[in-house]
Short mmCIF file of C-alpha atoms in Angstrom, two decimals:
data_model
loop_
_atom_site.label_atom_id
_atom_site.label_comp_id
_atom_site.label_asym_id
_atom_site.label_seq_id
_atom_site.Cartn_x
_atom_site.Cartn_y
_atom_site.Cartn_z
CA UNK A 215 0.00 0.00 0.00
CA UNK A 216 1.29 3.57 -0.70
CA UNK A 217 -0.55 6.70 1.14
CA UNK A 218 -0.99 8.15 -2.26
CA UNK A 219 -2.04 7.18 -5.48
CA UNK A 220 0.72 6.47 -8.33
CA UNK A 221 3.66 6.19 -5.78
CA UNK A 222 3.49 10.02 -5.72
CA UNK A 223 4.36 11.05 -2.43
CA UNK A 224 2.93 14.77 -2.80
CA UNK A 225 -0.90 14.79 -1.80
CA UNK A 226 -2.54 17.17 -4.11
CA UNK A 227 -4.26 20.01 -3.35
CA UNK A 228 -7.44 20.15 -1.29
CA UNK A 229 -10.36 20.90 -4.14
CA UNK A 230 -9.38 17.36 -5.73
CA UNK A 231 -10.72 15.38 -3.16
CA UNK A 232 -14.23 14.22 -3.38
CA UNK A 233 -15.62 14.96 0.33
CA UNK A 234 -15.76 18.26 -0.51
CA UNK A 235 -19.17 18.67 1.82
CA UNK A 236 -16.58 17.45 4.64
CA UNK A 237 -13.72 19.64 3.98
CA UNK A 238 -16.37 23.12 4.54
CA UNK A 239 -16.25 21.79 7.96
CA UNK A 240 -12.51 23.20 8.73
CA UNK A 241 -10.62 26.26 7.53
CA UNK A 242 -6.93 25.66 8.64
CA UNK A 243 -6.41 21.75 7.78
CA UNK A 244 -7.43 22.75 4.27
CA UNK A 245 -4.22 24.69 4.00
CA UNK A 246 -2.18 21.62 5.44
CA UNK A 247 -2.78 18.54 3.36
CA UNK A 248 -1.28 19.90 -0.31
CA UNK A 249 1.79 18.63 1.17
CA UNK A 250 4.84 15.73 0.80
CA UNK A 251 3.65 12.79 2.88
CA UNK A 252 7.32 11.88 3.72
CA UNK A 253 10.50 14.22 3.12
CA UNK A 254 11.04 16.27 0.86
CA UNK A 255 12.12 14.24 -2.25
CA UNK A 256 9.33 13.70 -4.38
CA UNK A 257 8.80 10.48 -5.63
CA UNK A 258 11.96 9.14 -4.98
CA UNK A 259 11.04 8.62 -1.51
CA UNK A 260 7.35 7.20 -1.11
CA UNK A 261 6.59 5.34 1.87
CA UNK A 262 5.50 1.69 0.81
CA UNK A 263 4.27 -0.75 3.26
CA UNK A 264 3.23 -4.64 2.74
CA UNK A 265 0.02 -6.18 4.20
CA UNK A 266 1.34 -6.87 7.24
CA UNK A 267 2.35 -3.23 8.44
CA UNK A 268 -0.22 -1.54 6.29
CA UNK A 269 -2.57 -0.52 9.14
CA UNK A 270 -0.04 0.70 11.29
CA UNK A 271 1.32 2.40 8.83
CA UNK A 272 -1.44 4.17 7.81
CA UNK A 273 -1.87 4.52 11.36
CA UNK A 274 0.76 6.19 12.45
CA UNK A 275 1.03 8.77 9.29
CA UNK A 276 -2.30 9.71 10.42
CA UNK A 277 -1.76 10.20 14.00
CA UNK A 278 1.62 12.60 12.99
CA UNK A 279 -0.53 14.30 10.71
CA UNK A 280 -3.23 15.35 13.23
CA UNK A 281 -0.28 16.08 16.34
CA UNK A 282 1.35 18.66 13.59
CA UNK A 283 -1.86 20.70 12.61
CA UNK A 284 -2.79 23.62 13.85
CA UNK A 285 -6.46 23.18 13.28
CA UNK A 286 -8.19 22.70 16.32
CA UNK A 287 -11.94 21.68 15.24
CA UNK A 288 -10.00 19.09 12.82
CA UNK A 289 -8.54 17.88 15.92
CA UNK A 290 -11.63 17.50 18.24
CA UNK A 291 -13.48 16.12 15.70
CA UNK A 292 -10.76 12.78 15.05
CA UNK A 293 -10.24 12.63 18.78
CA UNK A 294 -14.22 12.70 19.15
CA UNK A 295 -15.74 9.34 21.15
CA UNK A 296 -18.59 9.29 18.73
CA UNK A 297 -16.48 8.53 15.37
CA UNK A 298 -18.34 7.12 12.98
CA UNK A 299 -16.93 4.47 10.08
CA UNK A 300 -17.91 6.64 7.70
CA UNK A 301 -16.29 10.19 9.17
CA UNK A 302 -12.68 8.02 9.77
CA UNK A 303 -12.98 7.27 6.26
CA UNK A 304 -13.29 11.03 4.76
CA UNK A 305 -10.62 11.46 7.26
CA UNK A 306 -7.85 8.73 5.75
CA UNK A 307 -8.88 10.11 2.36
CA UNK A 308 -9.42 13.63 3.24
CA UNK A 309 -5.31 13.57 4.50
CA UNK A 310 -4.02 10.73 2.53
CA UNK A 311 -5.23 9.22 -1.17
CA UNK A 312 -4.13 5.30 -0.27
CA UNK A 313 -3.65 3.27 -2.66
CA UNK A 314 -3.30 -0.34 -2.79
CA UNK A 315 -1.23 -2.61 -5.03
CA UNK A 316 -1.65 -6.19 -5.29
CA UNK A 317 1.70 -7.54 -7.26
CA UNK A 318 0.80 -11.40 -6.43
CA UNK A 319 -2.22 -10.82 -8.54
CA UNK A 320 0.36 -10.46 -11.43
CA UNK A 321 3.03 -12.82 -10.55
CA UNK A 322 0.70 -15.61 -11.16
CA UNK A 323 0.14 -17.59 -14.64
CA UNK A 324 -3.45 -18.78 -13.56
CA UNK A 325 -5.24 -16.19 -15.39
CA UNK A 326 -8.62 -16.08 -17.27
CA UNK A 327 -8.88 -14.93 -20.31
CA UNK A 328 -11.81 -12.62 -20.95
CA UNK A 329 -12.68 -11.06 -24.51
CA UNK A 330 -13.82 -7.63 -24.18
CA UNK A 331 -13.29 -6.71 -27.85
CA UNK A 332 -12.27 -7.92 -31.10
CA UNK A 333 -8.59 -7.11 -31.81
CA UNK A 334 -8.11 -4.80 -34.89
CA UNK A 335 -5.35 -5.41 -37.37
CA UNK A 336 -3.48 -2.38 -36.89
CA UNK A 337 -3.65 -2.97 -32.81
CA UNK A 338 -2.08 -6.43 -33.64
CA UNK A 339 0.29 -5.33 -35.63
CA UNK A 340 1.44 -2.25 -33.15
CA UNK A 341 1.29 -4.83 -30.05
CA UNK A 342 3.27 -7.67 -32.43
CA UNK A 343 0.88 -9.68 -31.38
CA UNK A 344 1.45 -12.33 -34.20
CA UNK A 345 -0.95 -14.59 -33.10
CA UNK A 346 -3.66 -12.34 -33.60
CA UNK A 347 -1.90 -11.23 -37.73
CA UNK A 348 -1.58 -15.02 -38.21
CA UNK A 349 -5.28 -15.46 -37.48
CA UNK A 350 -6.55 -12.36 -39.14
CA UNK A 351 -4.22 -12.41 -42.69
CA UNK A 352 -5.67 -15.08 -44.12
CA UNK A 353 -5.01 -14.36 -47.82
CA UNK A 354 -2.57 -11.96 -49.74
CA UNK A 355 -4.92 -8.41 -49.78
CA UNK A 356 -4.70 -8.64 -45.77
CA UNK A 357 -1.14 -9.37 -45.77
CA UNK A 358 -0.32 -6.48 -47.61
CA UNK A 359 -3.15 -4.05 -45.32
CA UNK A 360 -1.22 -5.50 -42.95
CA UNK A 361 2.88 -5.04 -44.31
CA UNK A 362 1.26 -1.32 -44.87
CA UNK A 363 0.52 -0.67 -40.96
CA UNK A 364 3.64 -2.18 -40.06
CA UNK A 365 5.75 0.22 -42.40
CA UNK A 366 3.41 2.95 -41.27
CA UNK A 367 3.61 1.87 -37.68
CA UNK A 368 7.37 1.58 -37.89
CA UNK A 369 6.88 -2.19 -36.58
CA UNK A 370 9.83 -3.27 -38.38
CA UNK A 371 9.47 -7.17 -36.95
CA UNK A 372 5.90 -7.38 -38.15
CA UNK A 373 6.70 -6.25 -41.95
CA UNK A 374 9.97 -8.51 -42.28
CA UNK A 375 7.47 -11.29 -41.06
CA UNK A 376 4.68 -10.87 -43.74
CA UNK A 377 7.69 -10.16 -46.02
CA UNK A 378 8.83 -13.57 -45.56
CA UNK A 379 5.86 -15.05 -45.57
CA UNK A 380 4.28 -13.74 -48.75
CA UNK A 381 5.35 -13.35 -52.11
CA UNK A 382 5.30 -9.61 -52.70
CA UNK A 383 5.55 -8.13 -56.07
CA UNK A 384 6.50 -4.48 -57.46
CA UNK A 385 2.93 -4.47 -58.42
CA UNK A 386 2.16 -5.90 -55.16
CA UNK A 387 3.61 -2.59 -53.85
CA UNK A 388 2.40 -0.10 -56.37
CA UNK A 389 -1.63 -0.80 -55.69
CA UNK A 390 -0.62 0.09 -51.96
CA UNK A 391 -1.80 3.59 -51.16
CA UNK A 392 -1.94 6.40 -48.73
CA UNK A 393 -3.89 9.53 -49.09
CA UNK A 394 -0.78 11.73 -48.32
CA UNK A 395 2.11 8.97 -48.52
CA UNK A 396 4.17 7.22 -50.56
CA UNK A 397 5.27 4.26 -49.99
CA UNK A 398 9.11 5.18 -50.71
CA UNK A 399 8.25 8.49 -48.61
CA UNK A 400 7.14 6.02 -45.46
CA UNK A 401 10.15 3.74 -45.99
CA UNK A 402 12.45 6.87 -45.48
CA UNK A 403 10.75 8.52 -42.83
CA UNK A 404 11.79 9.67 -39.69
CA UNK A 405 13.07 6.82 -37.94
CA UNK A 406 12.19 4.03 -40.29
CA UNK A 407 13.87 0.69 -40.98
CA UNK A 408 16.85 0.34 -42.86
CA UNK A 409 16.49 -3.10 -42.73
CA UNK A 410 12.85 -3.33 -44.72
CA UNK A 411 14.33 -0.65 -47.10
CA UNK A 412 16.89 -2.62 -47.63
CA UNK A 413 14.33 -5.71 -48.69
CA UNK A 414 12.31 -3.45 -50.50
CA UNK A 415 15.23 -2.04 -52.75
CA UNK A 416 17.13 -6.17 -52.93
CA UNK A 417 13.66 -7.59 -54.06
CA UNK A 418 13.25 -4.37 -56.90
CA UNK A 419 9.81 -3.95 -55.11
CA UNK A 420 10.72 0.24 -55.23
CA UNK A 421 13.59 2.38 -56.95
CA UNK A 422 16.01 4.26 -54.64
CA UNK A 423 15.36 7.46 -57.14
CA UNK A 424 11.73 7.52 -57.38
CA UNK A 425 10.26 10.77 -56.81
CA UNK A 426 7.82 11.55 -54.63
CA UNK A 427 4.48 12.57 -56.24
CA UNK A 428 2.21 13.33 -52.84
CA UNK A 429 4.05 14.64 -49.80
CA UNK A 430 7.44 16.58 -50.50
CA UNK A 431 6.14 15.90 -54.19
CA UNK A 432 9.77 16.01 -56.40
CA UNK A 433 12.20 14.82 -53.47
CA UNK A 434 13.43 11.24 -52.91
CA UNK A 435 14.30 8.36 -50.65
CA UNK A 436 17.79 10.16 -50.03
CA UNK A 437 16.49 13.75 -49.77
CA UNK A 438 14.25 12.38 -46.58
CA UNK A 439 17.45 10.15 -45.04
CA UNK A 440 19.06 14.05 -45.49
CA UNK A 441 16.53 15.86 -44.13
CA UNK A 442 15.85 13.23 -41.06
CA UNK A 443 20.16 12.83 -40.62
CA UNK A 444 19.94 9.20 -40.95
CA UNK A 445 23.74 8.46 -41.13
CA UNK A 446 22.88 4.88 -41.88
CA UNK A 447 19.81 5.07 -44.21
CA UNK A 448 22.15 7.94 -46.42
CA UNK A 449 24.93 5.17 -46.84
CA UNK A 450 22.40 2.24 -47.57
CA UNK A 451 20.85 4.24 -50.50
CA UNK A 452 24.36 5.71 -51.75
CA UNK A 453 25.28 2.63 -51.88
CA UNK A 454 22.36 0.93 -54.71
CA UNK A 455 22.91 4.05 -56.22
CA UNK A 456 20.54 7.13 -55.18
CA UNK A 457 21.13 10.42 -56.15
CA UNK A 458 19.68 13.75 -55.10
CA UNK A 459 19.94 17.10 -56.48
CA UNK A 460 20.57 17.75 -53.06
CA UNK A 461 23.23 20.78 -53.02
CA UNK A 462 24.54 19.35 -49.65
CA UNK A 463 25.12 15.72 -51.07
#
């Protein structure tokens, strides 16, 4: 259990807590609880306790908490014989936000699987989830929707694996489109693969001096490597040859 939520150890200000009706009661402990829990170091220094110590944690936190503050009604009324459930409730969440965490709910393989949803291609293919792909491309149109979303995605696994799995043609390639892309403009973006560039350019699916017609409409493959400083994509495509007219080439 941590006293706040997120292993934060600041509480946060008074007008996020929900017993608002609660808080009108007192004036000076409103000013008090925006506060570190323990310390001064942020998050690097969250009290933690396990089930065991827990309640005296929580506990004694508490009990410091009321001793330092200088509200006196606040004070009467947690001392007060008459304490309902309810009011020390408010009170532990009023002054703390505890949170509890429950890692041997995760540590265990005896899980059940529930299906909430079905699991979209492009989700599979971001999550690599290739049992999911392998169930949903089931012919060659879905494996290249789906080599699409992986170059798109930047999930360079997932397109070397339909890749090698599927026969894909320069035709194959060309009835791919994007409304703003092309393909050799996605396969030279920002952080792409060099590896499934390289595939691409080997299996003559796209040339290394095509010209883009939609976005950046006249540059090419090597013009975006420039433009993106891609040390390694520049060298790949000088190497099969691309040129640029480039003035800094």
């Amino acid at each position: 259990m941590t006293l706040t939520d997120h292993f934060d150890n600041a509480i946060p200000p008074v007008f996020y807590h929900e017993h608002q009706s609660f808080l009108d009661k007192f004036s000076e402990v409103n000013k008090e609880v925006s506060r570190y829990v323990h310390g001064s170091k942020g998050i690097i220094d969250v009290p933690i306790f396990n089930t065991k110590d827990m309640k005296l944690g929580l506990g004694l936190y508490l009990i410091d908490f009321i001793r330092k503050s200088e509200d006196q009604s606040f004070k009467e009324f947690c001392y007060g014989k008459n304490l309902a459930p309810v009011d020390l409730d408010r009170i532990i969440n009023f002054v703390f936000q505890p949170e509890y965490h429950i890692p041997r709910m995760v540590s265990t393989e005896n899980f059940k699987k529930v299906k909430i949803r079905e699991i979209s291609l492009e989700e599979a293919v971001t999550a690599s989830n290739y049992e999911e792909i392998n169930k949903q491309v089931t012919n060659k149109k879905i494996a290249l929707q789906t080599l699409f979303l992986s170059i798109t995605n930047q999930k360079e696994d997932v397109a070397l694996y339909i890749l090698s799995n599927f026969e894909i043609t320069r035709q194959d390639v060309i009835s791919i489109k994007h409304e703003l892309y092309d393909i050799e403009y996605l396969l030279s973006a920002h952080n792409s693969s060099c590896k499934v560039l390289e595939y691409f350019i080997n299996k003559g699916l796209v040339d290394v001096n095509t010209k883009f017609k939609k976005t950046n409409s006249g540059d090419c493959m090597l013009d975006n490597a420039i433009k993106y400083e891609n040390a390694e994509m520049i060298k790949l495509l000088l190497k099969y040859g691309a040129t640029s007219d480039n003035k800094y080439i």
